[in-house]
Coordinates of N, CA, C and O in Angstrom, one line a residue:
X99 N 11.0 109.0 -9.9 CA 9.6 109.3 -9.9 C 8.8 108.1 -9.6 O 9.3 107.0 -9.9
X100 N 7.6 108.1 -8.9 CA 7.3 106.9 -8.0 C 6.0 106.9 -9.4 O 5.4 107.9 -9.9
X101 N 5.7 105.5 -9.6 CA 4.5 105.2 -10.5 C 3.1 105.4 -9.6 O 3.0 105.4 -8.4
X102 N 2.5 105.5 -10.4 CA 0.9 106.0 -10.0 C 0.7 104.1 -9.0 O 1.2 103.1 -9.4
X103 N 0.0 104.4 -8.0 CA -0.8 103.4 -7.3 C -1.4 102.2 -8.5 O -1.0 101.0 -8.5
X104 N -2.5 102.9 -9.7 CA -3.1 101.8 -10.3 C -2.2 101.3 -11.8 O -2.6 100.5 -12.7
X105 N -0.7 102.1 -11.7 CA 0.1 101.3 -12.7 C 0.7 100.4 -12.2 O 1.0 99.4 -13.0
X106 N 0.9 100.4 -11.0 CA 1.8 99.3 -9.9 C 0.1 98.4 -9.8 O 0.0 97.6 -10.6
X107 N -0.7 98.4 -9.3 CA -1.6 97.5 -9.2 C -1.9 96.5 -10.7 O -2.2 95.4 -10.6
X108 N -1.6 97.3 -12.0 CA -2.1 96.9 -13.6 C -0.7 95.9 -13.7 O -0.8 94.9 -14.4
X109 N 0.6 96.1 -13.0 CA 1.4 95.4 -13.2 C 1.4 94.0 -12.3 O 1.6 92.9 -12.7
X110 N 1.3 94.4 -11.4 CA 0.6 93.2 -10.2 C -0.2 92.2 -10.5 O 0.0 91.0 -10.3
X111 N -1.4 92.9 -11.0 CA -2.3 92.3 -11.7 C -1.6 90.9 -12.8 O -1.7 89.6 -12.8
X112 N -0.9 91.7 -13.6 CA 0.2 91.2 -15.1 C 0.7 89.9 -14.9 O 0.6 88.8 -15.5
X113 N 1.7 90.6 -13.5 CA 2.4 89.5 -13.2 C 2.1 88.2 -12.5 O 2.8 87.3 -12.2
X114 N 0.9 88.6 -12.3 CA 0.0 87.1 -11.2 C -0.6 86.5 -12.1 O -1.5 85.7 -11.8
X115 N -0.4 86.7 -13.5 CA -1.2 85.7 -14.7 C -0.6 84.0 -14.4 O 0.7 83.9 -14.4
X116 N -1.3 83.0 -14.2 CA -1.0 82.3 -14.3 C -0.9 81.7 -15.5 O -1.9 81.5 -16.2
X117 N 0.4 81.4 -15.7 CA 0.9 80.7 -16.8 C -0.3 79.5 -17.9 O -1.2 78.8 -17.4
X118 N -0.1 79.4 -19.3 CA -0.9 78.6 -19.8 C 0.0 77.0 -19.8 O 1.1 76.8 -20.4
X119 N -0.8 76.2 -18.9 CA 0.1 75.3 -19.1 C -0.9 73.9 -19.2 O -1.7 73.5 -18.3
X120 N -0.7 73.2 -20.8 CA -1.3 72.5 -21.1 C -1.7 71.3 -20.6 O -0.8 70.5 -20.3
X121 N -3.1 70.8 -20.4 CA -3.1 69.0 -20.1 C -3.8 68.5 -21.0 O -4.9 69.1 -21.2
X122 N -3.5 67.5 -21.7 CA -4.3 66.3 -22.4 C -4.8 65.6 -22.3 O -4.2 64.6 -22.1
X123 N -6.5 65.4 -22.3 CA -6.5 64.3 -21.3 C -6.9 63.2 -22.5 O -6.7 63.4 -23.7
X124 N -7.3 62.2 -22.0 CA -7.4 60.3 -23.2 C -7.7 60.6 -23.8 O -6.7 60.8 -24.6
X125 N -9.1 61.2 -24.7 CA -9.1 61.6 -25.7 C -9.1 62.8 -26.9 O -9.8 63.1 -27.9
X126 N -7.6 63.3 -26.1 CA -6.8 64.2 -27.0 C -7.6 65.2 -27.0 O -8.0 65.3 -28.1
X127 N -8.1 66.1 -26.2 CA -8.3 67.1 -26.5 C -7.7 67.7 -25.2 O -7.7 67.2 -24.0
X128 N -7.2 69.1 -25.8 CA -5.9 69.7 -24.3 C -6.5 70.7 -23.7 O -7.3 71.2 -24.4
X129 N -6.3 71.3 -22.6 CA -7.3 72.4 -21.1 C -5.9 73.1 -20.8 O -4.7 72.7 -20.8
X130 N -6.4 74.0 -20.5 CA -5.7 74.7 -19.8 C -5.5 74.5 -18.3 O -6.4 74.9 -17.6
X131 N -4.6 74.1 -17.9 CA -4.3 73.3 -16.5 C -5.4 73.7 -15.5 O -6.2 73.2 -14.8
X132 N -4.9 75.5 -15.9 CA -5.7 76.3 -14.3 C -7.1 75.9 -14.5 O -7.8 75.6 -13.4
X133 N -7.9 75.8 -16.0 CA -9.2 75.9 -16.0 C -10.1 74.5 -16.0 O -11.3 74.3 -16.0
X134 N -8.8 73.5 -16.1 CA -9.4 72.5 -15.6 C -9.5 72.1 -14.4 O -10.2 71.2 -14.0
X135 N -8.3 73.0 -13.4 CA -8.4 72.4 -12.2 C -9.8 73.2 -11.3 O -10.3 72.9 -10.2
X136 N -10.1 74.4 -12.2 CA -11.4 75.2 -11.9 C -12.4 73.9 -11.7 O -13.0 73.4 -10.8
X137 N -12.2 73.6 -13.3 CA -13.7 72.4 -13.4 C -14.1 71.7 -12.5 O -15.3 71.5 -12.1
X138 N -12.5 70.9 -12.1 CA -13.0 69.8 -11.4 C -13.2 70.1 -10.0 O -14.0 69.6 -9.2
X139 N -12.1 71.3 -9.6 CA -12.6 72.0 -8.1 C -14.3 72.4 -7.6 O -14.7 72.5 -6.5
X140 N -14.9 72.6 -9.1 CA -16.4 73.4 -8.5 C -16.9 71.8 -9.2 O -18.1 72.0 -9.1
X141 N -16.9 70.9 -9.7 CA -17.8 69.9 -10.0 C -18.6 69.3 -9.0 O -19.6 68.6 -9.5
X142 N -18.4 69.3 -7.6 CA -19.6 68.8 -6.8 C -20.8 69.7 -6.6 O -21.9 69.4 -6.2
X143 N -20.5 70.7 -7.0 CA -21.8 71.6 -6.9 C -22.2 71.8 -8.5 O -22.9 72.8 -8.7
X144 N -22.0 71.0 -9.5 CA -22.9 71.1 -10.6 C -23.6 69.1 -10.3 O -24.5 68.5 -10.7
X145 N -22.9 68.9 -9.6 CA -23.4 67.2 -9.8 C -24.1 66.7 -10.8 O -25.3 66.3 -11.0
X146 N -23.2 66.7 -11.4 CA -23.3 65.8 -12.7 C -22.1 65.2 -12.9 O -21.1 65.9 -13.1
X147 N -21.9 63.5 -12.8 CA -20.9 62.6 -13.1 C -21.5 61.5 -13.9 O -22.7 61.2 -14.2
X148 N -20.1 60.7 -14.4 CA -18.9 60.9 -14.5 C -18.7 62.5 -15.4 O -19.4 62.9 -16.4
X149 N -17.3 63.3 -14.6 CA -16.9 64.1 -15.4 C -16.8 63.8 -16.6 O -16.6 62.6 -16.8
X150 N -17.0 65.0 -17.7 CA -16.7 64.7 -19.4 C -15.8 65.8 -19.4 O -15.7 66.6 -18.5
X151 N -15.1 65.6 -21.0 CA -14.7 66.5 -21.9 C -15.9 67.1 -22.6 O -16.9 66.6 -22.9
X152 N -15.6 68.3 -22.6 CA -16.1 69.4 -23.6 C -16.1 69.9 -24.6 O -16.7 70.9 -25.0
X153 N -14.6 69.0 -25.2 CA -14.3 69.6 -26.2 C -15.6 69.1 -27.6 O -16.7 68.5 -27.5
X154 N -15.0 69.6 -28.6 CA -16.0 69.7 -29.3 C -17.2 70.2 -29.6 O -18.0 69.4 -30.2
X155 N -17.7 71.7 -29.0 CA -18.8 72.5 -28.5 C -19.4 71.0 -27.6 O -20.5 70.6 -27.9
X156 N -18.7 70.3 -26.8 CA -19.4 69.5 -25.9 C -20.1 67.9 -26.4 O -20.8 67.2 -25.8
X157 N -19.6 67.8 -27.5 CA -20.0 67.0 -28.6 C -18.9 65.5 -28.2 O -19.2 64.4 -28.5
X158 N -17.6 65.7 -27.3 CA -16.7 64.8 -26.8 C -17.2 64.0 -25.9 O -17.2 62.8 -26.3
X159 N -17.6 64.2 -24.9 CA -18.5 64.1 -23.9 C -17.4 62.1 -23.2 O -17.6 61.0 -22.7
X160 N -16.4 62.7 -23.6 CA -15.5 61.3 -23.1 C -15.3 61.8 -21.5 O -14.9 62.9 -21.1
X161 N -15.6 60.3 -20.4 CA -15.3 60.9 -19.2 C -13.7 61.2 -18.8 O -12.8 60.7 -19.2
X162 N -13.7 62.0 -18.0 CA -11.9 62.4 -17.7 C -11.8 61.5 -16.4 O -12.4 61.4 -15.3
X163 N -10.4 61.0 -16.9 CA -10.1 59.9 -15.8 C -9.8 59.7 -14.6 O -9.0 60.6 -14.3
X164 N -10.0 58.9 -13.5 CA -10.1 59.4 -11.8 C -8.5 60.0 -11.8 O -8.2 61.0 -11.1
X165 N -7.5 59.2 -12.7 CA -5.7 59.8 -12.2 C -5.9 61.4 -12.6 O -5.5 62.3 -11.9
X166 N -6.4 61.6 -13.6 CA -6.6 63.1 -14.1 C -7.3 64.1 -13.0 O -6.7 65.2 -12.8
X167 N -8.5 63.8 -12.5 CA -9.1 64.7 -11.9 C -8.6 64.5 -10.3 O -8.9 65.3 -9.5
X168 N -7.9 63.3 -9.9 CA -7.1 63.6 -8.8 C -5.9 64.1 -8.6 O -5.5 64.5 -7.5
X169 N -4.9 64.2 -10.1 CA -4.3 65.3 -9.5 C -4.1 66.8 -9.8 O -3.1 67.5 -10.0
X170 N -5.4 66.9 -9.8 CA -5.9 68.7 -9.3 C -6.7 69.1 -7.9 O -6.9 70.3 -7.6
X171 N -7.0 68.0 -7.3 CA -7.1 67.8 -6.1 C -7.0 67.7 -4.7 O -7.0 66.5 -4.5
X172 N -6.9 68.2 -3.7 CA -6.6 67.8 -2.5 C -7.1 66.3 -2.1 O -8.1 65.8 -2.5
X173 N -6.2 65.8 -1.3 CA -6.8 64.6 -0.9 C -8.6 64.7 0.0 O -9.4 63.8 0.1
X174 N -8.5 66.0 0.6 CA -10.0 66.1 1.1 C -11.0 66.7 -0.1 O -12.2 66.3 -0.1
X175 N -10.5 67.5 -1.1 CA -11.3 67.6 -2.2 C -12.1 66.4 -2.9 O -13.3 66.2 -3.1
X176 N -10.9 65.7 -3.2 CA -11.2 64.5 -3.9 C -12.1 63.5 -3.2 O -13.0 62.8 -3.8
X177 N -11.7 63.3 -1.6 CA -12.9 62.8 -1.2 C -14.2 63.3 -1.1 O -15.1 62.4 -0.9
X178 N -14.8 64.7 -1.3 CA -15.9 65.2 -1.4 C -16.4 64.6 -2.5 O -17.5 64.1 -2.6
X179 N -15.5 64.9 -3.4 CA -16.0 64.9 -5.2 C -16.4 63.5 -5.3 O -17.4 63.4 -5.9
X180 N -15.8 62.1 -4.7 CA -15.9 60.9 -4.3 C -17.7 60.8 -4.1 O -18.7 60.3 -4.7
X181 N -17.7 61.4 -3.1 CA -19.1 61.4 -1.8 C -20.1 62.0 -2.7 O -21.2 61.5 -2.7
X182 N -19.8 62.9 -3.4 CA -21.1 63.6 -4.5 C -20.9 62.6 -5.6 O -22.0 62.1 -5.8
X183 N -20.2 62.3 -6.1 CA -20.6 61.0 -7.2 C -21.3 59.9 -7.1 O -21.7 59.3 -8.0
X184 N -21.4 59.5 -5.8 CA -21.6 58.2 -5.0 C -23.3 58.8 -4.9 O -24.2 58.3 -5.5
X185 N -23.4 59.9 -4.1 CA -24.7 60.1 -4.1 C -25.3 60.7 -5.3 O -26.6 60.5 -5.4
X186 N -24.9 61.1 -6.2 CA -25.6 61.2 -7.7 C -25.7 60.1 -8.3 O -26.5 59.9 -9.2
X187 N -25.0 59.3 -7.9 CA -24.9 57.3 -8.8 C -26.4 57.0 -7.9 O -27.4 56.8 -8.5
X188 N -26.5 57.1 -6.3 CA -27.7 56.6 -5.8 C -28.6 57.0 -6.2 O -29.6 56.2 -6.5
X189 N -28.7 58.7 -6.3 CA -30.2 59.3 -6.8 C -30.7 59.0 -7.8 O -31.9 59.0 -7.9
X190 N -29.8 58.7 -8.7 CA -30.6 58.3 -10.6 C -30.7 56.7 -10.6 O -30.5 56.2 -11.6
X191 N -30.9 55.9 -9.2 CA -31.3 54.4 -9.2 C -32.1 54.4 -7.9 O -31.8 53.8 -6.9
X192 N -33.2 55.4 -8.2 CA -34.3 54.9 -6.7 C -34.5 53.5 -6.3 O -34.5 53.1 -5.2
X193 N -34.7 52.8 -7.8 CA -35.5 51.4 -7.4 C -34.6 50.7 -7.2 O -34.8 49.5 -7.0
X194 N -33.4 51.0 -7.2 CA -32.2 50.0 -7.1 C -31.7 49.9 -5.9 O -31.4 48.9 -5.4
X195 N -31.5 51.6 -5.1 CA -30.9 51.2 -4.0 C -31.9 52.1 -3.2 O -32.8 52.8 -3.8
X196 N -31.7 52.2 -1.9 CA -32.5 52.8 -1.2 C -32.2 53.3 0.6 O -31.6 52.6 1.4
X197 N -32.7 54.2 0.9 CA -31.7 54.7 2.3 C -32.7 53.8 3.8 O -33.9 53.6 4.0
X198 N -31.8 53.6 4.4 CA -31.9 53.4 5.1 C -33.3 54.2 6.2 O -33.2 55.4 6.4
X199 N -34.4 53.7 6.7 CA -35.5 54.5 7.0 C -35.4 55.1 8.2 O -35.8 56.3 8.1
X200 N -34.8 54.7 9.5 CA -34.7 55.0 10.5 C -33.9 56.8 10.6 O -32.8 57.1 10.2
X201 N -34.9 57.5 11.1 CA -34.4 59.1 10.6 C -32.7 59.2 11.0 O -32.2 58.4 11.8
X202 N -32.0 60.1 10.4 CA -30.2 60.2 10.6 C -29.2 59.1 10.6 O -28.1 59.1 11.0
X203 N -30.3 58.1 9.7 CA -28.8 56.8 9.4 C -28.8 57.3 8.2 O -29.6 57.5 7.4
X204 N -27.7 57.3 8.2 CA -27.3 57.5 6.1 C -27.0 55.8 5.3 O -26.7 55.6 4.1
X205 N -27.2 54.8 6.2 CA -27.5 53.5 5.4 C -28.0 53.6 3.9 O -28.9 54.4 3.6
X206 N -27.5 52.7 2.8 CA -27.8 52.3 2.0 C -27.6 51.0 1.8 O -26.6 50.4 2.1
X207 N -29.4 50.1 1.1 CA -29.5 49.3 0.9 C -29.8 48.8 -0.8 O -31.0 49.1 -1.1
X208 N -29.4 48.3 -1.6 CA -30.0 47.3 -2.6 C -31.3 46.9 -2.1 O -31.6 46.4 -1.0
X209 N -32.0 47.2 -3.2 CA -33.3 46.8 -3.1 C -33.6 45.5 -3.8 O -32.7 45.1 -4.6
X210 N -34.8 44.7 -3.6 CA -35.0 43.4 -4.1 C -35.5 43.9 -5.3 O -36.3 44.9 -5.1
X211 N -35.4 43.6 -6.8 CA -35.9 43.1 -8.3 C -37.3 42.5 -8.0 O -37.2 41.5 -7.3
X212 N -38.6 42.8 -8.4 CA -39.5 42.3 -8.6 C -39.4 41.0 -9.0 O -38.3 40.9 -9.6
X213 N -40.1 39.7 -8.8 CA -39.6 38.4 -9.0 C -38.5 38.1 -8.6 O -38.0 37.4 -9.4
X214 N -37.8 38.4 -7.5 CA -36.8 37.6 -7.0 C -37.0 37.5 -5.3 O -37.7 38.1 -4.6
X215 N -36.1 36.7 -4.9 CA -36.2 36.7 -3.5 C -35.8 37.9 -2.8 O -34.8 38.6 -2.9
X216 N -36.8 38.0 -2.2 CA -36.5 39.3 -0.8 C -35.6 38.5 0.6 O -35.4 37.4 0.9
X217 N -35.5 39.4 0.9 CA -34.3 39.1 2.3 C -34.7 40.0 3.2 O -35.0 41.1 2.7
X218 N -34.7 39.7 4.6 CA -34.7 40.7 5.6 C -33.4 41.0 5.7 O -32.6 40.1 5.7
X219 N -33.0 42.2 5.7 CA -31.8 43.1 6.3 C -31.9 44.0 7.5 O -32.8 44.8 7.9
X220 N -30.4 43.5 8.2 CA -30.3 44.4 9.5 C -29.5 45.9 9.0 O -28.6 45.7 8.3
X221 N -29.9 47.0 9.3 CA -29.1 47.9 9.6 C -27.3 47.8 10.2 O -27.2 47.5 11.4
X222 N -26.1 47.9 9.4 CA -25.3 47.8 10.3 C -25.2 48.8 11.0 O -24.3 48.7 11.8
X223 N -25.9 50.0 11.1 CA -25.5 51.5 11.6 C -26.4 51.6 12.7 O -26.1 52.3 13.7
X224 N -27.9 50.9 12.6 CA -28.8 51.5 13.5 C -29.7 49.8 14.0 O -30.6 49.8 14.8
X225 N -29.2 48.8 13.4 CA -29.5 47.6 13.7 C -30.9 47.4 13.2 O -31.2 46.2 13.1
X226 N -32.1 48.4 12.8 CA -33.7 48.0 12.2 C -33.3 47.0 11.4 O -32.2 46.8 11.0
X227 N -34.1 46.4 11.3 CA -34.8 45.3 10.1 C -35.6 45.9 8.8 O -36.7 46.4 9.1
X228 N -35.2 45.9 7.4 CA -36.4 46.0 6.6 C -36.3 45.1 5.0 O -35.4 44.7 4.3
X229 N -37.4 45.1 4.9 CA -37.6 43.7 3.4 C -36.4 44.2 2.8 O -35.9 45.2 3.4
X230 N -36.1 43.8 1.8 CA -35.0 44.3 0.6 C -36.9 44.4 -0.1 O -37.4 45.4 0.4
X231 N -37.5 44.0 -0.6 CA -38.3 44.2 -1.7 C -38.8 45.1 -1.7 O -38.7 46.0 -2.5
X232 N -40.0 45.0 0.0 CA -41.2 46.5 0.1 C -40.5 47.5 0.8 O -41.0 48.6 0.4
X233 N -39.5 47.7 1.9 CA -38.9 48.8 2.1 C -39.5 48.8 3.4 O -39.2 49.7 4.2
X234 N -40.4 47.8 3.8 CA -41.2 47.8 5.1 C -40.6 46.9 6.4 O -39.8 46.1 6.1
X235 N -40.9 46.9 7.6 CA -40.3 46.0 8.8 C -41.4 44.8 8.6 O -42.5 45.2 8.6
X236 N -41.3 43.8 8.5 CA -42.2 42.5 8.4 C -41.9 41.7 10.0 O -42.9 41.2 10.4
X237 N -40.8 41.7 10.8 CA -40.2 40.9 11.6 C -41.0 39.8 11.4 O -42.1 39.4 11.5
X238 N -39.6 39.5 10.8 CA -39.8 37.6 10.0 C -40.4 37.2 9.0 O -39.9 36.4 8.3
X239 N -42.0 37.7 8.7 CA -42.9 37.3 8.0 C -42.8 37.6 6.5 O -42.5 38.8 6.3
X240 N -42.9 36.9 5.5 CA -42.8 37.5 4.0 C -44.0 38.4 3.6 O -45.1 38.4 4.0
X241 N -43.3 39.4 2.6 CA -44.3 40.9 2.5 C -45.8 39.9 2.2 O -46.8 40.3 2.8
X242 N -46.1 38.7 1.5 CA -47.6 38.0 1.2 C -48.1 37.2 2.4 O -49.1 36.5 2.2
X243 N -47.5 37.2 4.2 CA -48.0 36.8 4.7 C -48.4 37.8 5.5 O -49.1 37.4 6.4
X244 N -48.2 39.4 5.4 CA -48.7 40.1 6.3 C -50.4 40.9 6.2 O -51.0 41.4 5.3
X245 N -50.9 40.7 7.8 CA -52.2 41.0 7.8 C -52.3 42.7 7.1 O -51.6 43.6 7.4
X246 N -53.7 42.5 6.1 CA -53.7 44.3 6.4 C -55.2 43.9 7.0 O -56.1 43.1 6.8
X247 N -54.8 45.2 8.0 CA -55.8 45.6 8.6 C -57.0 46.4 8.2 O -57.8 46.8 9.1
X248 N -57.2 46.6 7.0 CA -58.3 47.2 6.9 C -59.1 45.7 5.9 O -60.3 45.8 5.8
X249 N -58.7 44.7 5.5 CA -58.9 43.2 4.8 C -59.7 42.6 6.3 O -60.8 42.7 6.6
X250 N -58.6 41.8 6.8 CA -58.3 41.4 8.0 C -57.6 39.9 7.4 O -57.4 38.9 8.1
X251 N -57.3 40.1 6.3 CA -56.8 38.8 5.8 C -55.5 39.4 5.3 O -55.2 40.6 5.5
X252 N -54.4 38.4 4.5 CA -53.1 38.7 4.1 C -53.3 39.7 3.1 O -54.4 40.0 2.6
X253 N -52.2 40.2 2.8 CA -51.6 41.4 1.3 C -52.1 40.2 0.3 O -52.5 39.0 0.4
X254 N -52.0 41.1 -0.6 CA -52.2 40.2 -2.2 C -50.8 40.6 -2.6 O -50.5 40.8 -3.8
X255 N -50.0 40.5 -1.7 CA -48.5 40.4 -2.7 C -47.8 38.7 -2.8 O -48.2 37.8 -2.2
X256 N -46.8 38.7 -3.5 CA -46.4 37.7 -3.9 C -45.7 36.9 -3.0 O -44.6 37.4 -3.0
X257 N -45.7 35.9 -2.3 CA -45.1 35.5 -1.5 C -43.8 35.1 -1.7 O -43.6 34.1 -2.3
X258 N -42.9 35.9 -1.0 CA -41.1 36.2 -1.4 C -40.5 34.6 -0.7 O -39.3 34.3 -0.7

């Protein structure tokens, strides 16, 4: 006697359970392999890093370690997840680092600290020039010797 279509489907189903198979990560709290490799597979689209544990209704909050979350990874996964960390590390330090201005360079620069020396920088990608301090093209001149034009005399900035 041949089984109904959706008992052979309920069994199919059954047998494609992937197994529970435990990981630990540093601080001792253990995942279920598949559901952590879930985590770290969709983590560039929650962007939020460094990854944590959750154990303890979330109360763990220990990061899980780069050997751990690469090997659940493809090596092109992992470089994405790489590339979204790198750009969430940039976004939550505006004043620190800063993109490149010239439209379609993806340059990043270190910005100058108030009270310290500014530097002109070249673009390695698109060759512009801009302060590290004001984010502006000076060619050569420090941000306190440039004319504004509605003055007709220098900025009142600090001479770098």
């Amino acid at each position: 006697m041949r089984k109904p279509l959706g008992t052979l489907m309920n069994y199919v189903r059954f047998a494609m359970i992937i197994p529970w198979i435990p990981v630990q990560l540093g601080c001792g709290h253990t995942y279920c392999s598949a559901c952590l490799r879930h985590f770290v597979t969709s983590a560039h689209e929650i962007n939020v890093f460094p990854l944590r544990c959750v154990g303890d209704d979330s109360r763990c909050n220990t990061p899980i370690s780069i050997p751990t979350v690469q090997q659940f990874l493809t090596p092109a996964a992992f470089d994405r997840l790489l590339e979204a960390a790198f750009a969430f590390h940039i976004s939550q330090r505006p004043m620190e680092f800063r993109f490149c201005k010239t439209p379609d360079c993806g340059q990043i620069y270190r910005s100058t600290p108030a009270g310290e020396v500014a530097v002109t920088l070249r673009c390695p990608s698109c060759s512009s020039e801009v302060c590290s301090a004001c984010d502006d093209g000076h060619e050569g001149l420090t941000c306190g010797r440039i004319p504004d034009p509605q003055v007709g005399a220098t900025r009142g900035h600090l001479d770098y």
